[in-house]
Coordinates of C-alpha atoms in Angstrom, one line a residue:
Chain A
M17 CA 0.0 0.0 0.0
K18 CA 2.9 2.4 0.7
R19 CA 3.9 2.6 -2.9
F20 CA 1.0 5.0 -3.5
P21 CA 2.2 8.6 -2.9
R22 CA 0.2 10.3 -0.2
L23 CA -1.4 13.6 -1.0
R24 CA -0.4 16.1 1.7
L25 CA -3.8 17.7 1.6
A26 CA -5.5 14.5 2.7
G27 CA -6.3 15.2 6.3
S28 CA -9.1 12.7 6.1
D29 CA -11.3 11.0 3.6
G30 CA -14.4 12.2 5.2
E31 CA -13.6 15.8 4.6
L32 CA -12.6 15.1 1.0
L33 CA -15.8 13.4 0.3
A34 CA -17.8 16.2 1.9
F35 CA -15.8 18.7 -0.1
L36 CA -16.4 16.8 -3.3
S37 CA -20.1 16.6 -2.7
G38 CA -20.3 20.3 -1.8
V39 CA -18.4 21.4 -4.9
N40 CA -20.5 19.1 -7.1
I41 CA -23.8 20.6 -5.8
I42 CA -22.4 24.2 -6.2
G43 CA -21.5 23.3 -9.8
V44 CA -25.0 21.8 -10.5
A45 CA -26.6 24.9 -9.0
I46 CA -24.5 27.5 -10.8
T47 CA -24.7 25.8 -14.3
G48 CA -28.5 25.4 -13.9
R49 CA -28.1 21.7 -14.6
Y50 CA -30.2 21.0 -11.5
R51 CA -33.3 22.0 -13.5
S52 CA -33.1 18.7 -15.4
F53 CA -33.7 16.9 -12.1
V54 CA -35.6 19.1 -9.6
K55 CA -37.9 22.2 -9.5
P56 CA -36.2 25.5 -10.5
S57 CA -37.0 26.9 -7.0
M58 CA -34.6 24.4 -5.5
G59 CA -31.6 26.3 -7.0
I60 CA -31.0 28.7 -4.1
W61 CA -31.2 26.0 -1.5
L62 CA -28.8 23.8 -3.4
L63 CA -26.3 26.7 -3.7
M64 CA -26.5 27.7 0.0
S65 CA -26.2 24.1 1.3
G66 CA -23.4 23.4 -1.2
I67 CA -21.5 26.5 -0.1
L68 CA -21.9 25.6 3.6
L69 CA -20.7 22.1 3.2
T70 CA -17.8 23.1 1.0
A71 CA -16.7 25.9 3.5
I72 CA -16.8 23.6 6.5
S73 CA -14.8 20.9 4.8
T74 CA -12.3 23.3 3.3
L75 CA -11.7 24.8 6.7
K76 CA -11.2 21.3 8.2
L77 CA -8.9 20.3 5.4
L78 CA -6.7 23.4 5.8
R79 CA -6.6 23.1 9.6
S80 CA -5.6 19.4 9.7
Q81 CA -2.7 20.0 7.3
P82 CA 0.0 21.6 9.4
E83 CA 0.2 18.8 12.0
P84 CA 2.0 15.9 10.2
D85 CA 3.1 14.1 13.4
G86 CA 0.5 15.4 15.7
H87 CA -3.0 14.8 16.5
G88 CA -4.4 15.4 13.0
D89 CA -2.3 12.6 11.5
H90 CA -2.4 9.7 13.9
E91 CA -4.6 7.4 11.8
G92 CA -1.7 5.4 10.4
H93 CA -0.9 3.3 13.4
E94 CA -4.5 2.8 14.5
G95 CA -5.8 1.6 11.3
H96 CA -5.1 -2.1 12.0
E97 CA -7.0 -2.6 15.2
G98 CA -9.5 -4.8 13.5
L99 CA -12.9 -4.7 15.2
S100 CA -12.1 -2.1 17.8
H101 CA -13.0 1.4 16.8
S102 CA -10.4 4.0 16.7
H103 CA -11.0 7.4 18.3
G104 CA -10.5 11.0 17.4
H105 CA -11.2 12.7 14.2
A106 CA -11.5 11.3 10.7
H107 CA -12.6 7.9 12.1
G108 CA -15.7 5.9 11.8
I109 CA -16.3 6.5 8.1
P110 CA -18.3 3.6 6.9
A111 CA -17.6 2.0 3.5
V112 CA -20.8 3.3 2.1
A113 CA -19.6 6.9 2.5
A114 CA -17.4 6.1 -0.6
L115 CA -20.7 6.0 -2.6
L116 CA -20.7 9.8 -2.3
V117 CA -18.6 9.9 -5.4
L118 CA -21.4 8.2 -7.4
P119 CA -23.5 11.3 -8.0
V120 CA -20.4 13.1 -9.4
A121 CA -19.7 10.2 -11.7
A122 CA -23.4 9.9 -12.7
L123 CA -23.6 13.6 -13.6
F124 CA -20.5 13.1 -15.7
V125 CA -21.8 10.1 -17.5
M126 CA -25.2 11.5 -18.2
G127 CA -25.9 12.8 -21.6
P128 CA -28.1 15.8 -22.3
R129 CA -31.1 13.6 -22.3
T130 CA -33.3 13.6 -19.2
L131 CA -36.5 11.5 -18.7
G132 CA -37.8 10.4 -22.0
S133 CA -40.2 8.1 -23.8
F134 CA -38.9 5.1 -21.8
A135 CA -40.4 6.6 -18.6
A136 CA -43.4 8.0 -20.4
S137 CA -44.5 4.6 -21.7
R138 CA -44.5 3.3 -18.1
A139 CA -46.7 5.7 -16.3
A140 CA -50.4 6.6 -16.5
T141 CA -51.2 10.1 -17.5
A142 CA -53.8 12.3 -15.8
P143 CA -53.0 15.8 -14.4
P144 CA -55.0 16.5 -11.2
P145 CA -58.5 17.7 -11.6
I146 CA -59.2 21.4 -11.2
D147 CA -62.4 23.5 -10.5
Q148 CA -61.7 26.1 -13.1
T149 CA -64.0 26.5 -16.0
E150 CA -63.1 30.0 -17.1
F151 CA -59.9 30.5 -19.0
V152 CA -58.3 33.7 -20.3
P153 CA -58.4 33.8 -24.1
L154 CA -55.2 32.6 -25.7
A155 CA -52.9 35.4 -27.1
A156 CA -51.9 34.7 -30.7
G157 CA -48.4 35.6 -31.8
P158 CA -47.4 37.5 -35.0
D159 CA -47.9 34.3 -37.1
G160 CA -51.4 33.9 -35.6
A161 CA -50.5 30.8 -33.5
A162 CA -50.7 30.8 -29.7
E163 CA -47.9 29.5 -27.6
V164 CA -49.2 27.0 -25.1
T165 CA -47.8 24.4 -22.7
L166 CA -49.0 20.8 -22.8
I167 CA -50.6 21.1 -19.4
D168 CA -52.5 24.2 -20.5
V169 CA -53.7 22.3 -23.6
W170 CA -54.8 19.4 -21.3
Y171 CA -56.8 21.6 -18.9
R172 CA -58.4 23.7 -21.6
A173 CA -59.3 20.6 -23.5
N174 CA -60.9 19.1 -20.5
Y175 CA -62.4 22.0 -18.6
D176 CA -62.7 25.1 -20.9
E177 CA -66.4 25.6 -21.6
K178 CA -65.6 28.3 -24.2
N179 CA -63.3 26.0 -26.2
S180 CA -60.5 28.5 -26.5
L181 CA -58.2 26.0 -28.1
S182 CA -60.1 25.8 -31.3
R183 CA -60.0 29.6 -32.0
Q184 CA -56.5 29.7 -33.4
P185 CA -53.5 27.5 -34.3
L186 CA -51.4 26.3 -31.4
R187 CA -47.7 26.0 -30.9
M188 CA -46.1 23.9 -28.2
I189 CA -42.9 22.0 -27.3
G190 CA -42.3 18.6 -26.0
F191 CA -40.5 15.4 -26.9
V192 CA -41.6 12.6 -29.1
A193 CA -43.0 9.4 -27.6
P194 CA -44.5 6.6 -29.7
D195 CA -48.3 6.5 -30.0
P196 CA -49.3 2.8 -29.6
D197 CA -53.0 3.6 -30.6
A198 CA -52.3 5.4 -33.8
E199 CA -53.0 4.3 -37.4
N200 CA -50.9 6.9 -39.1
P201 CA -47.3 5.6 -38.7
N202 CA -46.0 9.2 -38.3
A203 CA -48.3 10.0 -35.4
F204 CA -46.7 10.4 -32.0
L205 CA -47.5 11.6 -28.5
L206 CA -46.0 15.0 -27.8
T207 CA -44.9 14.6 -24.2
R208 CA -43.5 16.6 -21.3
F209 CA -43.1 15.5 -17.7
R210 CA -44.8 17.3 -14.8
I211 CA -42.9 17.1 -11.6
G212 CA -44.1 17.7 -8.0
C213 CA -40.6 17.8 -6.6
C214 CA -38.0 16.0 -8.7
A215 CA -37.6 13.6 -11.6
A216 CA -38.3 10.7 -9.3
D217 CA -42.0 11.6 -9.2
A218 CA -42.4 12.7 -12.8
L219 CA -45.7 12.0 -14.6
P220 CA -46.1 12.5 -18.3
V221 CA -48.6 14.9 -19.9
Q222 CA -49.3 13.8 -23.4
I223 CA -51.3 15.0 -26.4
R224 CA -51.7 13.2 -29.7
I225 CA -50.1 14.6 -32.8
L226 CA -52.2 12.9 -35.5
D227 CA -50.6 13.7 -38.9
P228 CA -47.0 14.9 -38.9
S229 CA -45.5 14.8 -42.5
A230 CA -42.6 12.7 -41.5
R231 CA -41.6 10.1 -38.9
I232 CA -39.6 11.5 -36.0
A233 CA -37.5 9.4 -33.8
A234 CA -38.5 8.9 -30.1
D235 CA -37.1 11.3 -27.6
Q236 CA -36.4 14.1 -30.1
W237 CA -37.5 17.4 -28.7
V238 CA -39.7 19.3 -31.2
E239 CA -41.8 22.5 -31.5
V240 CA -45.2 21.5 -33.0
S241 CA -47.6 23.8 -34.7
G242 CA -51.1 22.7 -35.6
S243 CA -54.8 23.0 -35.0
Y244 CA -56.7 21.6 -32.1
A245 CA -58.7 18.5 -33.2
G246 CA -60.7 17.8 -30.0
Q247 CA -60.1 14.7 -27.8
V248 CA -59.1 11.5 -29.6
K249 CA -59.1 8.4 -27.5
Q250 CA -59.1 10.4 -24.2
L251 CA -56.2 12.7 -25.1
P252 CA -56.3 16.1 -26.7
A253 CA -55.2 15.9 -30.3
I254 CA -53.5 18.2 -32.9
R255 CA -53.9 17.9 -36.6
N256 CA -52.3 19.7 -39.6
A257 CA -49.2 19.5 -37.6
T258 CA -45.7 20.6 -38.5
A259 CA -42.8 19.9 -36.3
R260 CA -39.4 21.7 -36.0
F261 CA -36.5 20.1 -34.2
I262 CA -35.2 21.9 -31.1
S263 CA -32.6 21.1 -28.4
V264 CA -33.6 20.0 -24.9
P265 CA -34.9 23.0 -23.1
D266 CA -33.1 24.3 -19.9
D267 CA -36.3 23.6 -18.0
P268 CA -37.4 20.2 -19.4
F269 CA -40.2 19.8 -16.8
L270 CA -43.6 21.4 -16.4
Chain B
M30 CA -21.2 -5.9 14.6
S31 CA -20.8 -6.0 10.8
S32 CA -20.9 -2.2 10.2
T33 CA -17.8 -1.9 12.4
E34 CA -16.1 -4.5 10.4
I35 CA -16.7 -2.5 7.3
D36 CA -15.5 0.6 9.0
A37 CA -12.2 -1.0 9.9
Q38 CA -11.7 -2.3 6.4
V39 CA -12.2 1.1 4.8
S40 CA -10.1 2.8 7.4
D41 CA -7.3 0.4 6.5
E42 CA -7.4 1.2 2.8
G43 CA -8.2 4.8 3.2
R44 CA -5.0 5.6 5.1
D45 CA -2.5 6.1 2.4
L46 CA -4.5 5.8 -0.8
T47 CA -6.7 8.9 -0.3
L48 CA -9.6 6.7 -1.0
P49 CA -11.8 9.4 -2.6
T50 CA -9.2 10.3 -5.2
I51 CA -9.0 6.7 -6.3
L52 CA -12.7 6.2 -6.2
V53 CA -13.3 9.3 -8.3
A54 CA -10.8 8.1 -10.8
G55 CA -12.3 4.7 -10.9
A56 CA -15.9 6.0 -11.2
M57 CA -14.8 8.4 -14.0
A58 CA -13.1 5.6 -15.8
I59 CA -16.3 3.6 -15.7
G60 CA -18.1 6.7 -16.9
V61 CA -15.9 7.2 -19.8
V62 CA -16.5 3.6 -20.9
L63 CA -20.3 4.0 -20.4
R64 CA -20.3 7.1 -22.6
A65 CA -17.9 5.8 -25.2
T66 CA -20.0 2.7 -25.7
G67 CA -23.2 4.7 -25.8
L68 CA -24.6 2.6 -23.0
S69 CA -25.4 5.7 -20.9
Y70 CA -27.7 6.9 -23.7
R71 CA -29.8 3.7 -23.6
P72 CA -33.3 4.7 -22.3
G73 CA -33.3 2.4 -19.3
V74 CA -29.8 3.5 -18.2
A75 CA -30.6 7.2 -18.8
N76 CA -33.8 6.8 -16.8
W77 CA -31.9 5.2 -13.9
I78 CA -29.3 7.9 -13.9
T79 CA -31.9 10.7 -14.0
V80 CA -33.9 9.3 -11.1
F81 CA -30.8 8.5 -9.1
I82 CA -29.4 12.1 -9.4
A83 CA -32.9 13.6 -8.8
V84 CA -33.3 11.8 -5.5
T85 CA -29.8 12.7 -4.5
I86 CA -30.1 16.4 -5.4
Q87 CA -33.5 17.0 -3.8
A88 CA -32.4 15.5 -0.6
F89 CA -29.1 17.4 -0.4
P90 CA -30.2 20.7 1.2
F91 CA -32.2 18.9 3.7
L92 CA -29.4 16.5 4.6
V93 CA -27.0 19.5 5.1
L94 CA -29.6 21.2 7.3
G95 CA -30.1 18.0 9.3
V96 CA -26.4 17.4 9.9
A97 CA -25.8 21.1 10.8
V98 CA -28.5 20.7 13.5
S99 CA -27.4 17.2 14.6
G100 CA -23.8 18.5 14.8
A101 CA -25.0 21.3 17.1
L102 CA -26.9 18.8 19.2
A103 CA -23.8 16.8 19.7
T104 CA -21.3 19.5 20.4
V105 CA -22.8 22.9 21.2
L106 CA -25.8 22.1 23.4
P107 CA -25.1 20.9 27.0
P108 CA -25.1 17.1 26.9
D109 CA -27.9 16.5 29.3
L110 CA -30.2 19.3 28.1
I111 CA -32.5 17.1 26.1
R112 CA -32.7 14.5 28.8
R113 CA -33.8 17.2 31.3
A114 CA -36.2 18.8 28.8
L115 CA -38.2 15.6 28.3
P116 CA -40.6 14.2 30.8
R117 CA -39.0 11.4 32.9
R118 CA -41.7 8.9 32.1
S119 CA -41.2 7.3 28.7
A120 CA -45.0 7.0 28.2
L121 CA -45.2 10.8 28.4
A122 CA -41.8 11.6 26.7
V123 CA -42.9 9.9 23.5
P124 CA -45.8 12.2 22.6
V125 CA -43.9 15.2 23.8
A126 CA -40.9 14.4 21.5
G127 CA -43.4 13.6 18.7
L128 CA -45.0 17.0 19.0
A129 CA -41.5 18.7 19.2
G130 CA -41.1 17.5 15.6
V131 CA -43.2 20.6 14.7
A132 CA -40.1 22.7 15.3
L133 CA -37.9 21.1 12.6
P134 CA -38.7 22.5 9.2
G135 CA -37.0 19.7 7.2
C136 CA -37.7 16.4 5.6
E137 CA -36.8 12.9 6.7
C138 CA -33.2 13.3 5.5
A139 CA -32.8 16.0 8.2
S140 CA -34.4 14.1 11.0
V141 CA -32.4 10.8 10.8
P142 CA -29.0 12.3 11.8
I143 CA -30.7 14.4 14.5
A144 CA -32.5 11.4 16.0
G145 CA -29.2 9.6 16.1
R146 CA -27.6 12.4 18.0
L147 CA -30.6 12.6 20.4
V148 CA -30.1 9.0 21.3
A149 CA -26.3 9.4 21.6
G150 CA -26.9 12.4 23.8
G151 CA -29.0 10.4 26.2
A152 CA -32.6 10.9 25.1
P153 CA -34.8 7.9 25.6
A154 CA -34.8 5.9 22.4
P155 CA -38.6 5.7 22.0
A156 CA -38.9 9.5 22.3
A157 CA -36.1 10.0 19.7
L158 CA -37.9 7.6 17.4
A159 CA -41.2 9.4 17.8
F160 CA -39.4 12.6 16.9
L161 CA -37.8 10.9 13.9
L162 CA -41.2 9.8 12.6
A163 CA -43.2 12.9 13.4
A164 CA -40.8 15.7 12.5
P165 CA -40.8 15.2 8.7
A166 CA -44.5 14.9 8.5
I167 CA -46.0 17.5 10.9
N168 CA -43.7 20.5 10.6
P169 CA -45.3 23.7 9.3
V170 CA -43.4 23.7 6.0
V171 CA -44.7 20.3 5.1
L172 CA -48.3 21.1 6.3
I173 CA -48.3 24.3 4.3
A174 CA -47.0 22.5 1.2
T175 CA -49.8 20.0 1.7
A176 CA -52.4 22.8 2.0
V177 CA -51.0 24.4 -1.2
A178 CA -51.1 21.0 -3.1
F179 CA -54.7 20.4 -2.1
P180 CA -56.5 23.8 -2.3
G181 CA -59.9 23.7 -0.6
R182 CA -59.3 20.3 0.9
P183 CA -58.1 20.8 4.5
A184 CA -59.0 17.2 5.3
F185 CA -55.6 16.3 3.7
V186 CA -53.7 18.6 6.1
F187 CA -55.6 17.6 9.2
G188 CA -55.6 13.9 8.3
R189 CA -51.8 14.0 7.6
F190 CA -51.1 15.7 10.9
A191 CA -53.3 13.4 13.0
A192 CA -52.3 10.1 11.3
S193 CA -48.6 10.9 11.2
L194 CA -48.4 12.0 14.8
A195 CA -50.4 8.9 15.8
T196 CA -48.0 6.7 13.9
A197 CA -45.0 8.3 15.6
V198 CA -46.5 8.0 19.1
I199 CA -47.7 4.4 18.6
V200 CA -44.4 3.2 17.2
G201 CA -42.6 5.0 20.1
W202 CA -44.8 3.3 22.6
I203 CA -44.4 -0.1 21.0
W204 CA -40.6 0.4 21.1
T205 CA -40.7 1.3 24.8
R206 CA -41.4 -2.4 25.4
R207 CA -38.6 -3.6 23.2
E208 CA -34.9 -3.7 23.3
R209 CA -32.6 -0.7 23.6
V210 CA -31.4 1.3 20.6
T211 CA -27.8 2.0 20.2
P212 CA -26.6 4.4 17.5
T213 CA -23.7 2.9 15.5
E214 CA -20.4 3.6 17.3
S215 CA -19.0 6.2 14.9
R216 CA -21.7 8.6 15.9
L217 CA -20.4 8.7 19.4
D218 CA -16.8 9.6 18.9
H219 CA -15.8 13.2 18.7
D220 CA -12.7 14.9 19.7
P221 CA -13.2 16.4 23.2
S222 CA -10.4 18.9 22.6
G223 CA -10.5 21.7 20.1
S224 CA -12.7 24.7 19.8
R225 CA -16.5 24.5 19.7
F226 CA -16.5 25.3 16.0
S227 CA -13.9 22.6 15.3
R228 CA -15.9 20.0 17.2
W229 CA -19.1 21.1 15.5
S230 CA -17.7 21.0 12.0
E231 CA -16.2 17.6 12.7
A232 CA -19.6 16.3 13.7
V233 CA -21.2 17.8 10.7
I234 CA -18.8 16.2 8.3
G235 CA -18.9 12.9 10.1
D236 CA -22.7 12.8 10.0
F237 CA -22.8 14.0 6.4
V238 CA -20.6 11.3 5.0
H239 CA -22.3 8.7 7.2
A240 CA -25.9 9.5 6.4
G241 CA -25.0 10.7 2.9
G242 CA -23.4 7.4 1.9
Y243 CA -26.5 5.6 2.9
L244 CA -28.7 8.2 1.2
I245 CA -26.9 7.4 -2.1
L246 CA -27.6 3.7 -1.5
G247 CA -31.2 4.5 -1.0
A248 CA -31.3 6.7 -4.1
A249 CA -29.8 3.9 -6.1
T250 CA -32.4 1.5 -4.8
A251 CA -35.2 3.9 -5.6
A252 CA -33.9 4.4 -9.1
T253 CA -33.5 0.7 -9.7
L254 CA -37.0 -0.1 -8.5
Q255 CA -38.5 2.7 -10.6
T256 CA -36.7 1.6 -13.7
V257 CA -37.7 -2.0 -13.2
I258 CA -41.3 -1.7 -12.0
P259 CA -43.5 0.4 -14.4
R260 CA -45.7 2.9 -12.6
S261 CA -48.6 1.6 -14.6
V262 CA -48.5 -1.6 -12.5
L263 CA -49.3 0.4 -9.4
D264 CA -51.7 2.8 -11.1
S265 CA -53.7 -0.1 -12.5
V266 CA -55.1 -0.9 -9.1
A267 CA -56.4 2.6 -8.6
G268 CA -59.8 2.8 -7.0
S269 CA -60.0 -0.8 -5.9
G270 CA -60.3 -0.2 -2.1
V271 CA -57.8 -1.9 0.0
L272 CA -55.5 -2.7 -2.9
A273 CA -55.3 1.0 -3.8
V274 CA -54.3 1.8 -0.3
I275 CA -51.5 -0.8 -0.3
A276 CA -50.4 0.3 -3.8
L277 CA -49.9 3.9 -2.8
A278 CA -48.2 2.8 0.5
V279 CA -45.7 0.8 -1.6
L280 CA -45.3 3.7 -4.1
A281 CA -44.4 6.0 -1.2
V282 CA -41.7 3.6 -0.2
I283 CA -40.1 3.3 -3.6
L284 CA -40.5 6.9 -4.8
A285 CA -38.5 8.2 -1.9
V286 CA -39.5 11.9 -2.4
C287 CA -39.0 14.4 0.4
S288 CA -42.0 15.1 2.6
E289 CA -41.9 18.8 1.5
A290 CA -42.9 17.7 -2.0
D291 CA -44.8 14.5 -1.6
A292 CA -48.2 16.3 -1.4
F293 CA -47.7 17.5 -4.9
V294 CA -47.1 14.0 -6.0
A295 CA -50.2 12.8 -4.1
A296 CA -52.3 15.6 -5.8
G297 CA -51.3 14.1 -9.1
L298 CA -52.6 10.7 -8.1
S299 CA -56.2 11.9 -8.5
Q300 CA -57.5 8.5 -9.7
F301 CA -56.9 7.1 -6.2
S302 CA -59.2 7.4 -3.2
F303 CA -58.8 10.0 -0.3
T304 CA -57.7 7.2 2.1
A305 CA -55.2 5.8 -0.4
R306 CA -53.6 9.2 -1.0
L307 CA -53.6 10.0 2.7
T308 CA -51.7 6.7 3.2
F309 CA -49.2 7.9 0.7
L310 CA -48.6 11.1 2.7
V311 CA -48.3 9.2 6.0
V312 CA -46.1 6.4 4.9
G313 CA -43.7 8.4 2.8
P314 CA -42.1 10.5 5.6
A315 CA -42.0 7.4 7.9
V316 CA -40.7 4.7 5.6
D317 CA -39.1 4.9 2.2
V318 CA -36.1 3.2 0.7
K319 CA -33.7 6.1 1.2
L320 CA -34.9 6.6 4.8
V321 CA -34.4 2.9 5.7
A322 CA -30.9 3.1 4.3
M323 CA -30.2 6.1 6.4
Q324 CA -31.7 4.3 9.5
V325 CA -29.3 1.5 8.8
A326 CA -26.5 4.1 8.9
T327 CA -27.6 5.6 12.1
F328 CA -29.0 2.8 14.2
G329 CA -27.6 -0.4 12.6
R330 CA -29.0 -3.0 10.2
S331 CA -30.9 -5.2 12.6
F332 CA -32.7 -2.2 14.1
A333 CA -33.7 -0.8 10.7
F334 CA -35.0 -4.1 9.4
R335 CA -37.4 -4.5 12.3
F336 CA -38.3 -0.8 12.7
A337 CA -39.2 -0.2 9.1
P338 CA -41.9 -3.0 8.7
L339 CA -43.4 -2.1 12.1
T340 CA -43.6 1.6 11.1
F341 CA -45.0 0.7 7.7
A342 CA -47.8 -1.4 9.2
V343 CA -48.6 1.2 11.9
A344 CA -48.6 4.0 9.3
V345 CA -50.9 2.2 6.9
L346 CA -53.3 1.4 9.8
C347 CA -53.3 5.0 11.2
A348 CA -53.8 6.5 7.8
S349 CA -56.6 4.0 7.0
V350 CA -58.5 4.8 10.2
T351 CA -58.0 8.5 9.8
G352 CA -59.1 8.3 6.2
A353 CA -62.2 6.4 7.1
V354 CA -63.1 8.9 9.8
L355 CA -62.5 12.0 7.6
S356 CA -64.0 10.9 4.3

């Protein structure tokens, strides 16, 4: 074991693991990457807790450094006591603590893709019911189409007594999931996940795109324009659809 | 005790190798392979990674809050303060400690290390366990979040408060008649010398890596279960009475979302009955895979594997009774 050079900074593994975790979370918070996993409102809490943990572990690492023979460095000769627990600082770190490096590695491994059609095909879809029956009219943009979110389409389709979706073309974004019920081979389910807290509780919101002009691969993010075609097999549907490829949005969740 | 064995092993290797450096290098190497082979882009793998990171990230601020408080309990507060503050009789101390949970605005990740420190600091174990179960469910932040998630339906808020407190107190009382609870050894050692800040920060880091490591294990379990078991399996039993209640209780265990957020999840499960969704809200903060993993960290394996099923059963029962009364 001695042939591995020892890093002088290494006061203890625990502090390094805590430091690594803190820096990782700060990075995720600052780059905005956290929004692929949790609600945007979590950002400030992630940043604050990351800074706190990083600061504490940095102080600890710096303080334990200047005592090579003293108290801060006495692990070496106590490490072989077998079952008896050693005392003092830097001890009692269980093996599982090493797992703290996993999130760092997982973030590194992960591509730009977040939850996709795989997860969407495995969950039922039904946003919670609402009491609302009055909706503000949709505002059409310069090209005459109104920008809407999928959840907005869902609620208006199910609850709007004035049928505001039918009054103008619609434009919305989401990713492509296969439509198992469709006859048209190009048809797909335009999908976005709604999260209560994080990607672990994501539930898909889906609407049917009935007649795209070409077949689009699953999980591709698209901006779809088209007209509301009423409910088809219990989902709101869009016809006369055109789709434009887009990259994964910064806020993939609803 | 097996956890001590593991401790000793790692201590051995960790001495000269700077374990984290090597682990990071190893994990990154695996990562490079996963990316180069395109494996990490496979839908199932991407799904696992996303859920795993999501559970880890959402828990992180609460875990840091929890270890900051638990560190303070261990080092800043006078050691016998808690023992003196609680009623001497265990039967009374349990509900008092349960109600004290109102004061901790965190989720279950925060309350595990704190409960560990309470026991280490001399609080009666049943009281600490009642606090552990009650705090993440009945604190104001969680109750307000529940009210926001269910506008115009205060029965969810009252039901959650009553059933969760009842669960905490009943489990605490049951545990009074059982064996003693010993926190795993590493939680007890801290350096008596050094400044207050130095002792606090040491406890914070110790608790963080301890509870955090198990949290990661729990997150990995949740991600695996969610990738393997399709949600539609659980959703398919919606509405069918007892089965629906059991299904949502199981869902609460494998989703492992924080108690601050689980009401928004429950609101989305609108095809389920009131009682079933209440059960989801009561079971989640008391038993879920990441929580059980953290209890293993804090109280040892044999404790956690008896405590979790007991808590699960009591929570389902309390929620069902409360649901029947309120609906």
